[in-house]
Short mmCIF file of C-alpha atoms and ligand atoms in Angstrom, two decimals:
data_model
loop_
_atom_site.label_atom_id
_atom_site.label_comp_id
_atom_site.label_asym_id
_atom_site.label_seq_id
_atom_site.Cartn_x
_atom_site.Cartn_y
_atom_site.Cartn_z
CA MET O 1 110.64 75.04 74.10
CA ALA O 2 107.07 75.99 75.04
CA GLU O 3 105.24 78.67 73.07
CA TRP O 4 104.79 82.17 74.45
CA ALA O 5 101.44 83.42 75.70
CA LEU O 6 101.63 87.21 76.02
CA VAL O 7 99.09 88.60 78.48
CA THR O 8 98.73 92.37 78.82
CA GLY O 9 97.57 93.66 82.19
CA GLY O 10 98.70 90.29 83.52
CA GLY O 11 99.69 91.74 86.88
CA GLY O 12 96.37 91.07 88.62
CA GLY O 13 92.62 90.49 88.32
CA ILE O 14 91.43 88.74 85.18
CA GLY O 15 94.88 88.93 83.57
CA GLU O 16 96.44 86.97 86.40
CA ALA O 17 93.80 84.24 86.00
CA VAL O 18 94.56 84.13 82.25
CA CYS O 19 98.27 83.75 83.04
CA GLU O 20 97.45 80.91 85.41
CA CYS O 21 95.29 79.06 82.86
CA ALA O 22 97.90 79.58 80.12
CA ALA O 23 100.71 78.28 82.34
CA ARG O 24 98.59 75.23 83.22
CA ARG O 25 98.18 74.53 79.51
CA GLY O 26 101.93 74.54 78.97
CA TYR O 27 102.55 78.04 77.63
CA ARG O 28 105.51 80.14 78.74
CA VAL O 29 103.81 83.27 79.96
CA ALA O 30 104.99 86.82 79.29
CA VAL O 31 103.27 88.79 82.05
CA VAL O 32 103.06 92.31 80.64
CA ASP O 33 101.99 95.16 82.89
CA GLN O 34 102.74 98.82 83.48
CA SER O 35 103.54 97.84 87.05
CA MET O 36 106.79 95.86 87.27
CA GLU O 37 106.01 94.86 90.82
CA ALA O 38 102.65 93.36 89.80
CA ALA O 39 104.14 91.61 86.75
CA GLN O 40 106.96 90.14 88.85
CA ARG O 41 104.58 88.87 91.52
CA VAL O 42 102.52 86.99 88.92
CA ALA O 43 105.48 85.78 86.83
CA SER O 44 107.14 84.36 89.95
CA ARG O 45 104.21 81.92 90.26
CA PHE O 46 104.90 80.11 86.98
CA ASP O 47 107.94 78.21 85.64
CA GLY O 48 109.60 79.94 82.70
CA ALA O 49 107.35 83.01 82.93
CA ARG O 50 108.82 86.46 82.57
CA ALA O 51 107.74 89.82 83.88
CA GLU O 52 107.73 92.70 81.42
CA CYS O 53 107.12 96.28 82.46
CA VAL O 54 105.51 97.87 79.40
CA ASP O 55 103.00 100.64 78.78
CA VAL O 56 100.93 99.00 76.04
CA THR O 57 99.84 102.37 74.65
CA ASP O 58 103.46 103.03 73.63
CA GLU O 59 104.31 101.39 70.31
CA ALA O 60 108.09 101.63 70.80
CA GLN O 61 107.83 99.83 74.15
CA VAL O 62 105.66 97.11 72.60
CA GLU O 63 108.08 96.61 69.70
CA SER O 64 111.07 96.25 72.00
CA LEU O 65 109.12 93.81 74.19
CA LEU O 66 108.53 91.58 71.16
CA ASP O 67 112.19 91.85 70.16
CA ARG O 68 113.15 90.73 73.68
CA LEU O 69 110.82 87.71 73.49
CA GLY O 70 112.56 86.66 70.28
CA GLU O 71 109.86 84.36 68.96
CA ALA O 72 106.35 85.36 67.90
CA PRO O 73 103.86 84.56 70.66
CA ALA O 74 101.41 81.74 69.91
CA LEU O 75 98.75 83.47 72.01
CA VAL O 76 98.19 87.16 72.70
CA VAL O 77 95.57 88.30 75.20
CA ASN O 78 94.77 92.01 75.09
CA ASN O 79 93.50 92.33 78.62
CA ALA O 80 94.94 95.61 79.97
CA GLY O 81 92.09 98.02 80.55
CA ILE O 82 90.94 100.90 82.72
CA GLY O 83 87.73 102.73 83.54
CA ARG O 84 87.10 106.39 84.29
CA PHE O 85 83.57 106.75 85.54
CA GLY O 86 81.31 109.79 85.72
CA PRO O 87 78.64 111.64 83.72
CA LEU O 88 79.56 112.46 80.13
CA MET O 89 78.57 116.12 80.73
CA ASP O 90 81.47 116.51 83.16
CA MET O 91 83.99 114.07 81.67
CA PRO O 92 87.36 115.75 81.13
CA LEU O 93 88.63 115.22 77.60
CA ASP O 94 91.95 113.79 78.78
CA GLN O 95 90.12 111.11 80.81
CA PHE O 96 87.90 110.19 77.87
CA GLU O 97 90.93 109.95 75.61
CA LEU O 98 92.94 107.91 78.11
CA VAL O 99 90.21 105.25 78.23
CA LEU O 100 90.19 105.05 74.43
CA ARG O 101 94.00 104.80 74.36
CA VAL O 102 94.30 102.03 76.94
CA ASN O 103 91.18 100.01 76.07
CA LEU O 104 91.22 100.35 72.28
CA LEU O 105 94.34 101.87 70.76
CA SER O 106 96.71 99.69 72.80
CA CYS O 107 94.96 96.55 71.52
CA PHE O 108 95.63 97.66 67.96
CA ILE O 109 99.27 98.43 68.76
CA VAL O 110 99.88 95.08 70.49
CA ALA O 111 97.81 92.96 68.08
CA ARG O 112 99.38 94.45 64.95
CA ALA O 113 102.93 94.15 66.25
CA CYS O 114 102.28 90.51 67.18
CA ALA O 115 100.33 89.68 64.02
CA ARG O 116 103.21 90.87 61.82
CA ARG O 117 105.43 88.32 63.57
CA MET O 118 102.78 85.58 63.87
CA SER O 119 101.86 85.79 60.20
CA ALA O 120 105.43 84.79 59.27
CA ARG O 121 104.65 81.45 60.98
CA GLY O 122 101.12 81.30 59.57
CA LEU O 123 99.50 80.63 62.93
CA GLY O 124 98.50 82.29 66.16
CA ASN O 125 95.64 83.38 68.34
CA ILE O 126 94.64 86.80 69.58
CA VAL O 127 91.92 87.23 72.21
CA ASN O 128 90.71 90.71 73.13
CA ILE O 129 88.98 91.30 76.45
CA THR O 130 85.96 93.50 75.83
CA SER O 131 83.02 93.78 78.27
CA ILE O 132 79.24 93.55 78.26
CA ASN O 133 79.59 97.33 77.92
CA SER O 134 80.58 96.66 74.31
CA ILE O 135 76.92 95.66 73.87
CA ASN O 136 75.14 97.85 76.44
CA PRO O 137 76.05 101.25 77.87
CA GLY O 138 76.15 101.56 81.67
CA PRO O 139 75.45 104.22 84.28
CA ASN O 140 78.30 106.77 84.39
CA ALA O 141 80.45 104.50 82.23
CA GLY O 142 82.08 107.38 80.35
CA ALA O 143 84.17 106.37 77.34
CA TYR O 144 84.34 102.73 78.45
CA PRO O 145 81.39 101.37 76.38
CA ALA O 146 82.58 103.25 73.28
CA ALA O 147 86.10 101.88 73.70
CA LYS O 148 84.88 98.31 74.24
CA ALA O 149 82.39 98.48 71.34
CA GLY O 150 85.27 99.74 69.21
CA LEU O 151 87.37 96.79 70.35
CA ALA O 152 84.59 94.36 69.45
CA ARG O 153 84.44 95.79 65.92
CA LEU O 154 88.24 95.88 65.68
CA THR O 155 88.26 92.19 66.62
CA GLU O 156 86.04 91.45 63.62
CA GLN O 157 88.16 93.61 61.34
CA MET O 158 91.36 91.87 62.41
CA ALA O 159 89.69 88.46 62.02
CA LEU O 160 88.63 89.38 58.50
CA GLU O 161 92.06 90.64 57.45
CA TRP O 162 94.29 88.16 59.31
CA GLY O 163 92.25 84.95 58.97
CA PRO O 164 93.75 84.35 55.51
CA LEU O 165 97.20 84.59 57.15
CA GLY O 166 96.37 81.72 59.54
CA LEU O 167 95.54 83.84 62.59
CA ARG O 168 92.33 83.69 64.58
CA VAL O 169 91.12 86.79 66.44
CA ASN O 170 88.28 86.61 68.95
CA ALA O 171 87.01 88.47 72.00
CA VAL O 172 85.65 87.63 75.43
CA ALA O 173 83.07 90.01 76.93
CA PRO O 174 83.00 89.60 80.72
CA GLY O 175 79.93 90.58 82.72
CA PHE O 176 79.86 91.25 86.48
CA ILE O 177 83.21 89.82 87.54
CA ASP O 178 84.21 89.77 91.18
CA ALA O 179 87.86 90.61 90.53
CA GLY O 180 90.19 93.36 89.39
CA ILE O 181 88.62 96.75 88.75
CA SER O 182 85.22 95.58 90.03
CA ALA O 183 86.43 93.97 93.27
CA PRO O 184 86.08 97.17 95.38
CA PHE O 185 82.62 97.77 93.87
CA PHE O 186 81.44 94.27 94.76
CA ALA O 187 82.93 94.49 98.25
CA ASN O 188 79.74 96.38 99.16
CA PRO O 189 77.24 93.61 100.16
CA ALA O 190 74.22 95.61 98.95
CA VAL O 191 75.75 96.08 95.47
CA ARG O 192 76.83 92.46 95.39
CA ASP O 193 73.35 91.23 96.28
CA LEU O 194 71.58 93.51 93.78
CA ARG O 195 73.92 92.60 90.91
CA SER O 196 73.89 88.87 91.71
CA ARG O 197 70.08 88.84 91.64
CA ALA O 198 70.10 90.49 88.21
CA VAL O 199 72.05 87.54 86.76
CA PRO O 200 70.06 84.48 85.63
CA LEU O 201 72.77 82.22 87.14
CA ARG O 202 72.34 84.19 90.40
CA ARG O 203 76.03 84.78 91.03
CA LEU O 204 78.86 87.09 90.08
CA GLY O 205 81.48 85.74 87.70
CA THR O 206 85.05 84.93 88.64
CA ALA O 207 88.30 85.79 86.91
CA ALA O 208 88.67 82.07 86.23
CA ASP O 209 85.31 82.02 84.38
CA VAL O 210 86.74 84.60 81.97
CA ALA O 211 90.16 82.95 81.70
CA GLU O 212 88.65 79.56 80.79
CA ALA O 213 86.67 81.20 77.96
CA VAL O 214 89.89 82.79 76.67
CA MET O 215 91.58 79.39 76.70
CA PHE O 216 88.68 77.81 74.84
CA LEU O 217 88.90 80.41 72.05
CA ALA O 218 92.67 79.85 71.80
CA SER O 219 92.32 76.05 71.73
CA ASP O 220 92.13 73.69 68.78
CA GLU O 221 88.56 72.90 69.87
CA ALA O 222 87.71 76.43 68.63
CA SER O 223 89.72 76.11 65.42
CA TYR O 224 86.80 77.33 63.25
CA VAL O 225 85.81 80.21 65.54
CA ASN O 226 87.04 83.54 64.22
CA GLY O 227 85.82 87.11 64.77
CA HIS O 228 83.52 86.03 67.60
CA GLU O 229 82.77 87.88 70.84
CA LEU O 230 82.03 85.29 73.50
CA VAL O 231 79.86 86.78 76.24
CA VAL O 232 80.71 85.40 79.70
CA ASP O 233 78.08 86.98 81.93
CA GLY O 234 75.80 84.31 83.40
CA GLY O 235 73.14 85.46 80.94
CA VAL O 236 72.79 89.03 82.20
CA VAL O 237 72.84 90.89 78.85
CA SER O 238 69.97 88.83 77.56
CA SER O 239 67.95 89.07 80.77
CA LEU O 240 65.94 92.21 80.08
CA LEU O 241 62.68 90.40 80.87
CA LEU O 242 63.95 88.64 84.00
CA GLN O 243 62.46 91.32 86.27
CA LEU O 244 59.12 91.23 84.40
CA PRO O 245 57.71 87.77 85.10
CA ARG O 246 54.67 86.47 83.27
CA GLU O 247 52.25 83.79 84.39
CA PRO O 248 52.64 80.48 82.53
CA ALA O 249 49.99 79.94 79.83
CA ARG O 250 47.11 77.79 81.12
CA THR O 251 46.08 76.21 77.85
N1 NAD J 301 86.52 93.04 86.43
C1 NAD J 301 85.42 93.18 85.71
O1 NAD J 301 84.30 93.16 86.24
C2 NAD J 301 85.49 93.35 84.21
C3 NAD J 301 84.29 93.25 83.49
C4 NAD J 301 84.33 93.41 82.11
C5 NAD J 301 85.54 93.62 81.47
N2 NAD J 301 86.69 93.71 82.20
C6 NAD J 301 87.92 93.93 81.46
O2 NAD J 301 88.86 92.95 81.83
C7 NAD J 301 90.17 93.46 81.69
C8 NAD J 301 90.95 93.24 82.98
O3 NAD J 301 90.31 93.97 84.00
P1 NAD J 301 90.52 93.68 85.55
O4 NAD J 301 89.18 93.82 86.17
O5 NAD J 301 91.29 92.43 85.78
O6 NAD J 301 91.35 94.99 85.96
P2 NAD J 301 92.70 95.21 86.76
O7 NAD J 301 92.77 96.67 87.03
O8 NAD J 301 92.80 94.27 87.92
O9 NAD J 301 93.82 94.78 85.71
C9 NAD J 301 94.20 95.59 84.65
C10 NAD J 301 95.72 95.54 84.57
O10 NAD J 301 96.08 96.31 83.41
C11 NAD J 301 97.24 97.03 83.75
N3 NAD J 301 97.33 98.19 82.86
C12 NAD J 301 96.51 99.27 82.81
N4 NAD J 301 96.94 100.14 81.89
C13 NAD J 301 98.05 99.61 81.32
C14 NAD J 301 98.95 100.04 80.32
N5 NAD J 301 98.80 101.22 79.70
N6 NAD J 301 99.98 99.23 79.98
C15 NAD J 301 100.16 98.04 80.61
N7 NAD J 301 99.34 97.58 81.59
C16 NAD J 301 98.31 98.36 81.93
C17 NAD J 301 97.06 97.42 85.21
O11 NAD J 301 98.31 97.74 85.83
C18 NAD J 301 96.41 96.18 85.79
O12 NAD J 301 97.35 95.26 86.32
C19 NAD J 301 90.01 94.94 81.32
O13 NAD J 301 90.15 95.08 79.92
C20 NAD J 301 88.60 95.26 81.76
O14 NAD J 301 88.04 96.32 81.01
C21 NAD J 301 86.69 93.57 83.55
#
């Protein structure tokens, strides 16, 4: 029987692309989402996949999900995430807290519950989806950068503690991705053009770009990679000087 890949927020966007890549590599996919309809739509695309309606911020729901799966997943992708945008001055406390709960706390809940089961087998991979906002803040990004920076550090902490148990824990930090939460934003041609020009590769990323990076980190080819945050952004976070050209030296 194929191994389980558990993908949170698998009901669309980047998560759906991760499910697709995992299914192609022979995993049985557990498509976990708070929307049953979305999870079912994605699960119906892949043989042996199952749809699981779970709020990943709820530990009891996560525990019973893992009991239902029966076996420890071989791969866990903490992908569920949300944004609540606006100036910090006006950010309601409940919105700030919700972003921390979904983007950070849920990853701890899911990863720990899975790691307890994976460690009994002495192997497994966890990949957390962060963001370039784990490295840089963004305009009106609210709690999102803090949550993603926290997730990047949590990734390292889990790698440090669980590496000796045979688990690898890594992260993927997507940049400007034309999918999921950003799709409506990039539907505006002016925004699309401006953001594309800011990227050294001169294009927005796709959900598949992110999913392939996740699969690399989970693969045997990355068997010595642990506690790493792989930035998948076409070079944008390191492009500060892109807009400030300098003449080539003449000597
Ligand atoms: N799209 C981008 O440009 C981009 C860039 C950087 C990082 N990311 C990150 O990638 C991940 C996926 O984002 P996306 O753009 O595909 O968004 P999306 O909104 O399309 O997908 C997120 C999924 O998570 C689910 N979800 C939300 N809260 C949940 C909960 N409590 N329990 C279970 N499921 C829940 C949603 O129902 C949704 O299906 C997120 O962590 C996001 O922060 C996205």
